[in-house]
mmCIF file of C-alpha atoms in Angstrom:
data_model
loop_
_atom_site.group_PDB
_atom_site.id
_atom_site.type_symbol
_atom_site.label_atom_id
_atom_site.label_comp_id
_atom_site.label_asym_id
_atom_site.label_seq_id
_atom_site.Cartn_x
_atom_site.Cartn_y
_atom_site.Cartn_z
ATOM 1 C CA UNK A 1 98.936 97.374 -22.475
ATOM 2 C CA UNK A 2 95.724 98.854 -20.627
ATOM 3 C CA UNK A 3 96.041 100.329 -17.156
ATOM 4 C CA UNK A 4 93.783 98.346 -15.142
ATOM 5 C CA UNK A 5 92.015 100.777 -12.445
ATOM 6 C CA UNK A 6 92.318 99.084 -9.041
ATOM 7 C CA UNK A 7 90.182 98.368 -6.426
ATOM 8 C CA UNK A 8 89.107 101.125 -3.645
ATOM 9 C CA UNK A 9 89.117 99.298 -0.375
ATOM 10 C CA UNK A 10 87.289 100.831 2.249
ATOM 11 C CA UNK A 11 90.733 101.532 4.065
ATOM 12 C CA UNK A 12 91.610 103.389 1.399
ATOM 13 C CA UNK A 13 89.046 105.584 1.150
ATOM 14 C CA UNK A 14 87.735 106.282 5.189
ATOM 15 C CA UNK A 15 91.155 107.251 6.222
ATOM 16 C CA UNK A 16 90.911 111.029 6.722
ATOM 17 C CA UNK A 17 87.880 110.942 8.607
ATOM 18 C CA UNK A 18 89.176 107.815 10.934
ATOM 19 C CA UNK A 19 91.981 110.011 11.393
ATOM 20 C CA UNK A 20 90.273 112.892 12.230
ATOM 21 C CA UNK A 21 87.923 110.566 14.404
ATOM 22 C CA UNK A 22 90.914 109.535 15.821
ATOM 23 C CA UNK A 23 91.885 113.291 16.764
ATOM 24 C CA UNK A 24 88.842 113.405 18.021
ATOM 25 C CA UNK A 25 88.680 111.055 21.136
ATOM 26 C CA UNK A 26 91.940 111.770 21.356
ATOM 27 C CA UNK A 27 91.438 115.565 22.536
ATOM 28 C CA UNK A 28 88.284 114.619 24.474
ATOM 29 C CA UNK A 29 90.073 112.568 26.355
ATOM 30 C CA UNK A 30 92.576 114.613 26.960
ATOM 31 C CA UNK A 31 90.077 117.731 28.240
ATOM 32 C CA UNK A 32 88.437 114.543 31.111
ATOM 33 C CA UNK A 33 92.098 114.036 32.094
ATOM 34 C CA UNK A 34 92.355 118.014 32.303
ATOM 35 C CA UNK A 35 89.198 118.628 34.316
ATOM 36 C CA UNK A 36 89.552 115.643 36.626
ATOM 37 C CA UNK A 37 93.062 117.112 37.401
ATOM 38 C CA UNK A 38 91.101 120.489 38.611
ATOM 39 C CA UNK A 39 88.554 119.101 40.326
ATOM 40 C CA UNK A 40 91.036 117.519 42.329
ATOM 41 C CA UNK A 41 92.912 120.358 42.510
ATOM 42 C CA UNK A 42 90.088 122.708 43.882
ATOM 43 C CA UNK A 43 88.205 119.928 46.360
ATOM 44 C CA UNK A 44 92.131 119.285 47.717
ATOM 45 C CA UNK A 45 92.942 123.331 48.026
ATOM 46 C CA UNK A 46 88.706 123.719 49.819
ATOM 47 C CA UNK A 47 90.155 120.715 52.097
ATOM 48 C CA UNK A 48 92.308 122.970 53.109
ATOM 49 C CA UNK A 49 90.374 125.696 53.567
ATOM 50 C CA UNK A 50 88.295 124.137 56.401
ATOM 51 C CA UNK A 51 88.635 125.888 59.363
ATOM 52 C CA UNK A 52 89.757 123.793 61.853
ATOM 53 C CA UNK A 53 88.566 124.013 66.222
ATOM 54 C CA UNK A 54 92.063 126.200 67.619
ATOM 55 C CA UNK A 55 93.373 125.072 70.976
ATOM 56 C CA UNK A 56 93.808 127.864 73.530
ATOM 57 C CA UNK A 57 97.223 127.421 73.127
ATOM 58 C CA UNK A 58 97.022 128.281 69.218
ATOM 59 C CA UNK A 59 94.402 130.867 69.986
ATOM 60 C CA UNK A 60 96.051 134.160 68.657
ATOM 61 C CA UNK A 61 97.333 136.795 72.225
ATOM 62 C CA UNK A 62 95.028 140.479 70.527
ATOM 63 C CA UNK A 63 93.875 141.569 67.573
ATOM 64 C CA UNK A 64 95.843 142.969 65.540
ATOM 65 C CA UNK A 65 96.390 146.602 64.912
ATOM 66 C CA UNK A 66 96.983 146.501 61.645
ATOM 67 C CA UNK A 67 100.305 146.682 60.102
ATOM 68 C CA UNK A 68 103.701 147.177 61.245
ATOM 69 C CA UNK A 69 106.225 149.289 59.895
ATOM 70 C CA UNK A 70 108.522 148.306 57.391
ATOM 71 C CA UNK A 71 106.065 144.925 57.273
ATOM 72 C CA UNK A 72 105.242 144.153 53.622
ATOM 73 C CA UNK A 73 101.865 144.848 52.357
ATOM 74 C CA UNK A 74 101.732 141.244 51.668
ATOM 75 C CA UNK A 75 101.694 139.727 54.916
ATOM 76 C CA UNK A 76 99.591 136.958 55.007
ATOM 77 C CA UNK A 77 96.596 137.769 56.401
ATOM 78 C CA UNK A 78 95.605 134.455 58.667
ATOM 79 C CA UNK A 79 98.494 135.635 60.791
ATOM 80 C CA UNK A 80 96.778 136.867 63.942
ATOM 81 C CA UNK A 81 99.202 140.207 64.804
ATOM 82 C CA UNK A 82 100.832 139.793 68.149
ATOM 83 C CA UNK A 83 98.646 143.114 71.307
ATOM 84 C CA UNK A 84 100.323 145.250 72.182
ATOM 85 C CA UNK A 85 100.114 144.605 75.458
ATOM 86 C CA UNK A 86 101.991 140.851 75.359
ATOM 87 C CA UNK A 87 104.933 139.904 76.902
ATOM 88 C CA UNK A 88 107.970 138.475 74.575
ATOM 89 C CA UNK A 89 109.019 136.263 73.208
ATOM 90 C CA UNK A 90 111.633 134.579 76.427
ATOM 91 C CA UNK A 91 110.853 137.803 78.751
ATOM 92 C CA UNK A 92 110.823 137.408 81.289
ATOM 93 C CA UNK A 93 107.614 137.891 82.979
ATOM 94 C CA UNK A 94 106.699 141.734 84.939
ATOM 95 C CA UNK A 95 107.339 141.086 89.147
ATOM 96 C CA UNK A 96 103.660 141.626 90.099
ATOM 97 C CA UNK A 97 103.975 144.920 92.924
ATOM 98 C CA UNK A 98 102.301 144.284 96.132
ATOM 99 C CA UNK A 99 99.936 146.531 98.138
ATOM 100 C CA UNK A 100 101.476 146.328 101.601
ATOM 101 C CA UNK A 101 98.612 145.256 103.490
ATOM 102 C CA UNK A 102 96.880 146.522 107.326
ATOM 103 C CA UNK A 103 98.414 144.050 109.275
ATOM 104 C CA UNK A 104 101.401 145.841 108.470
ATOM 105 C CA UNK A 105 104.066 147.658 111.604
ATOM 106 C CA UNK A 106 103.557 151.544 111.145
ATOM 107 C CA UNK A 107 106.027 153.060 109.587
ATOM 108 C CA UNK A 108 109.030 154.728 110.696
ATOM 109 C CA UNK A 109 107.499 158.376 111.234
ATOM 110 C CA UNK A 110 103.921 156.705 112.757
ATOM 111 C CA UNK A 111 106.111 155.057 115.670
ATOM 112 C CA UNK A 112 108.096 157.246 118.034
ATOM 113 C CA UNK A 113 111.853 156.678 118.061
ATOM 114 C CA UNK A 114 113.981 155.477 121.683
ATOM 115 C CA UNK A 115 115.482 159.021 120.937
ATOM 116 C CA UNK A 116 112.295 161.124 120.440
ATOM 117 C CA UNK A 117 110.407 159.472 123.152
ATOM 118 C CA UNK A 118 113.204 159.625 125.725
ATOM 119 C CA UNK A 119 113.365 163.829 124.731
ATOM 120 C CA UNK A 120 109.771 163.518 124.960
ATOM 121 C CA UNK A 121 109.701 162.645 128.835
ATOM 122 C CA UNK A 122 113.453 165.241 129.333
ATOM 123 C CA UNK A 123 110.960 167.405 128.330
ATOM 124 C CA UNK A 124 108.067 167.342 130.217
ATOM 125 C CA UNK A 125 110.648 167.317 133.229
ATOM 126 C CA UNK A 126 112.395 170.262 132.430
ATOM 127 C CA UNK A 127 110.499 173.235 134.929
ATOM 128 C CA UNK A 128 109.127 175.672 133.518
ATOM 129 C CA UNK A 129 110.775 178.853 133.875
ATOM 130 C CA UNK A 130 108.641 181.927 135.489
ATOM 131 C CA UNK A 131 110.637 184.249 135.764
ATOM 132 C CA UNK A 132 114.557 184.717 135.184
ATOM 133 C CA UNK A 133 117.498 187.549 135.976
ATOM 134 C CA UNK A 134 120.491 188.598 136.956
ATOM 135 C CA UNK A 135 122.591 190.002 140.533
ATOM 136 C CA UNK A 136 125.278 190.625 142.718
ATOM 137 C CA UNK A 137 125.399 186.599 144.717
ATOM 138 C CA UNK A 138 126.594 184.953 147.959
ATOM 139 C CA UNK A 139 127.254 182.507 150.313
ATOM 140 C CA UNK A 140 126.440 181.951 154.264
ATOM 141 C CA UNK A 141 127.612 178.851 156.475
ATOM 142 C CA UNK A 142 127.260 180.206 159.518
ATOM 143 C CA UNK A 143 124.433 177.800 161.760
ATOM 144 C CA UNK A 144 121.133 179.808 162.578
ATOM 145 C CA UNK A 145 118.050 179.581 161.819
ATOM 146 C CA UNK A 146 116.213 180.159 158.832
ATOM 147 C CA UNK A 147 112.946 182.292 157.939
ATOM 148 C CA UNK A 148 111.622 178.586 156.997
ATOM 149 C CA UNK A 149 112.112 177.595 160.256
ATOM 150 C CA UNK A 150 114.329 174.837 159.752
ATOM 151 C CA UNK A 151 117.803 175.650 160.944
ATOM 152 C CA UNK A 152 120.310 176.129 157.992
ATOM 153 C CA UNK A 153 122.133 173.623 156.783
ATOM 154 C CA UNK A 154 125.030 174.690 154.887
ATOM 155 C CA UNK A 155 126.066 171.595 153.100
ATOM 156 C CA UNK A 156 122.574 171.421 151.785
ATOM 157 C CA UNK A 157 121.042 173.126 148.302
ATOM 158 C CA UNK A 158 119.281 176.300 149.821
ATOM 159 C CA UNK A 159 119.735 180.377 149.597
ATOM 160 C CA UNK A 160 118.218 183.086 151.113
ATOM 161 C CA UNK A 161 115.964 185.553 148.561
ATOM 162 C CA UNK A 162 114.417 188.464 150.022
ATOM 163 C CA UNK A 163 110.657 188.444 148.082
ATOM 164 C CA UNK A 164 110.222 184.923 146.968
ATOM 165 C CA UNK A 165 108.141 182.468 147.995
ATOM 166 C CA UNK A 166 109.367 180.504 150.582
ATOM 167 C CA UNK A 167 109.899 176.795 149.231
ATOM 168 C CA UNK A 168 110.361 178.127 145.622
ATOM 169 C CA UNK A 169 112.987 176.428 143.217
ATOM 170 C CA UNK A 170 115.593 178.580 141.559
ATOM 171 C CA UNK A 171 118.464 177.613 138.789
ATOM 172 C CA UNK A 172 121.491 179.688 139.595
ATOM 173 C CA UNK A 173 124.466 179.908 136.448
ATOM 174 C CA UNK A 174 127.989 181.077 137.013
ATOM 175 C CA UNK A 175 128.253 182.338 133.124
ATOM 176 C CA UNK A 176 131.732 182.412 134.088
ATOM 177 C CA UNK A 177 132.302 179.476 134.177
ATOM 178 C CA UNK A 178 128.616 178.235 132.997
ATOM 179 C CA UNK A 179 128.194 175.965 135.649
ATOM 180 C CA UNK A 180 124.511 175.639 137.232
ATOM 181 C CA UNK A 181 122.582 174.673 140.045
ATOM 182 C CA UNK A 182 119.555 174.848 141.428
ATOM 183 C CA UNK A 183 118.164 175.949 145.345
ATOM 184 C CA UNK A 184 115.043 175.807 147.303
ATOM 185 C CA UNK A 185 114.828 179.229 148.975
ATOM 186 C CA UNK A 186 114.220 178.969 152.518
ATOM 187 C CA UNK A 187 115.694 182.440 154.188
ATOM 188 C CA UNK A 188 115.630 185.499 153.564
ATOM 189 C CA UNK A 189 118.822 187.762 152.306
ATOM 190 C CA UNK A 190 120.678 188.716 151.667
ATOM 191 C CA UNK A 191 120.514 192.321 152.874
ATOM 192 C CA UNK A 192 123.436 194.179 151.042
ATOM 193 C CA UNK A 193 123.752 196.059 147.991
ATOM 194 C CA UNK A 194 123.571 195.345 144.452
ATOM 195 C CA UNK A 195 123.314 191.418 145.698
ATOM 196 C CA UNK A 196 119.807 189.945 146.222
ATOM 197 C CA UNK A 197 120.688 186.198 146.486
ATOM 198 C CA UNK A 198 122.526 184.392 149.510
ATOM 199 C CA UNK A 199 123.618 181.027 148.684
ATOM 200 C CA UNK A 200 124.634 177.968 151.304
ATOM 201 C CA UNK A 201 128.366 176.825 151.409
ATOM 202 C CA UNK A 202 127.288 173.562 149.336
ATOM 203 C CA UNK A 203 125.887 175.624 145.795
ATOM 204 C CA UNK A 204 127.955 178.231 145.646
ATOM 205 C CA UNK A 205 130.798 175.936 145.780
ATOM 206 C CA UNK A 206 129.451 174.268 142.639
ATOM 207 C CA UNK A 207 129.941 176.848 140.542
ATOM 208 C CA UNK A 208 132.394 178.924 141.482
ATOM 209 C CA UNK A 209 134.895 179.911 144.550
ATOM 210 C CA UNK A 210 134.317 180.629 147.265
ATOM 211 C CA UNK A 211 137.483 182.471 148.356
ATOM 212 C CA UNK A 212 136.250 185.470 145.679
ATOM 213 C CA UNK A 213 133.339 185.868 148.006
ATOM 214 C CA UNK A 214 130.933 186.970 145.561
ATOM 215 C CA UNK A 215 130.442 186.570 142.079
ATOM 216 C CA UNK A 216 128.139 187.857 139.466
ATOM 217 C CA UNK A 217 125.657 184.535 138.231
ATOM 218 C CA UNK A 218 122.111 185.006 136.553
ATOM 219 C CA UNK A 219 118.651 182.918 137.786
ATOM 220 C CA UNK A 220 115.633 181.484 136.984
ATOM 221 C CA UNK A 221 112.133 181.115 138.923
ATOM 222 C CA UNK A 222 111.747 177.327 138.154
ATOM 223 C CA UNK A 223 107.510 175.825 138.422
ATOM 224 C CA UNK A 224 107.083 173.786 141.037
#
């Protein structure tokens, strides 16, 4: 029986070519899809990189002064570095210092205290000493006329001196007791050696014992 030659159909003749075409078409489709996806990704990334207006609250506090110690070098450059003088987050603001106004009260050093004022007044009232010395002092009490023309009063704070001007003020002190009395010179005397003052009985009794009759004193002649 002879071998029959089967007729070749068009599909059997073009099958390999068709497969190549299908593969090429599929590859083109894959490339198109990949290109579209890449373009969409690039467009989406560009939209995120577009600059936006910053509000005053979002604005960085100051220019970055360089990476701090211990900060990785890969820190995003878009993150603003905190300014050196910016307050720490959550820290309370430092209290503002105010200088005293010109209307403020003067300082204690400029304004004298009452005690200082009283001391100055006392110093102003304190008479100036012209001369001083020491000598013996006695007392007398007999009623008589004085060299100043007034009648002697043994109860007054007066005294006699040989050379001091009449009306002079003399502060007489008893060194043994520390007591002092200021008398007015209105008479002349005493004329006994070693004595320069003759006090009234009352003035003598202020600083010493009248029973002694005389005592050693120091004196200061005061300016009027």
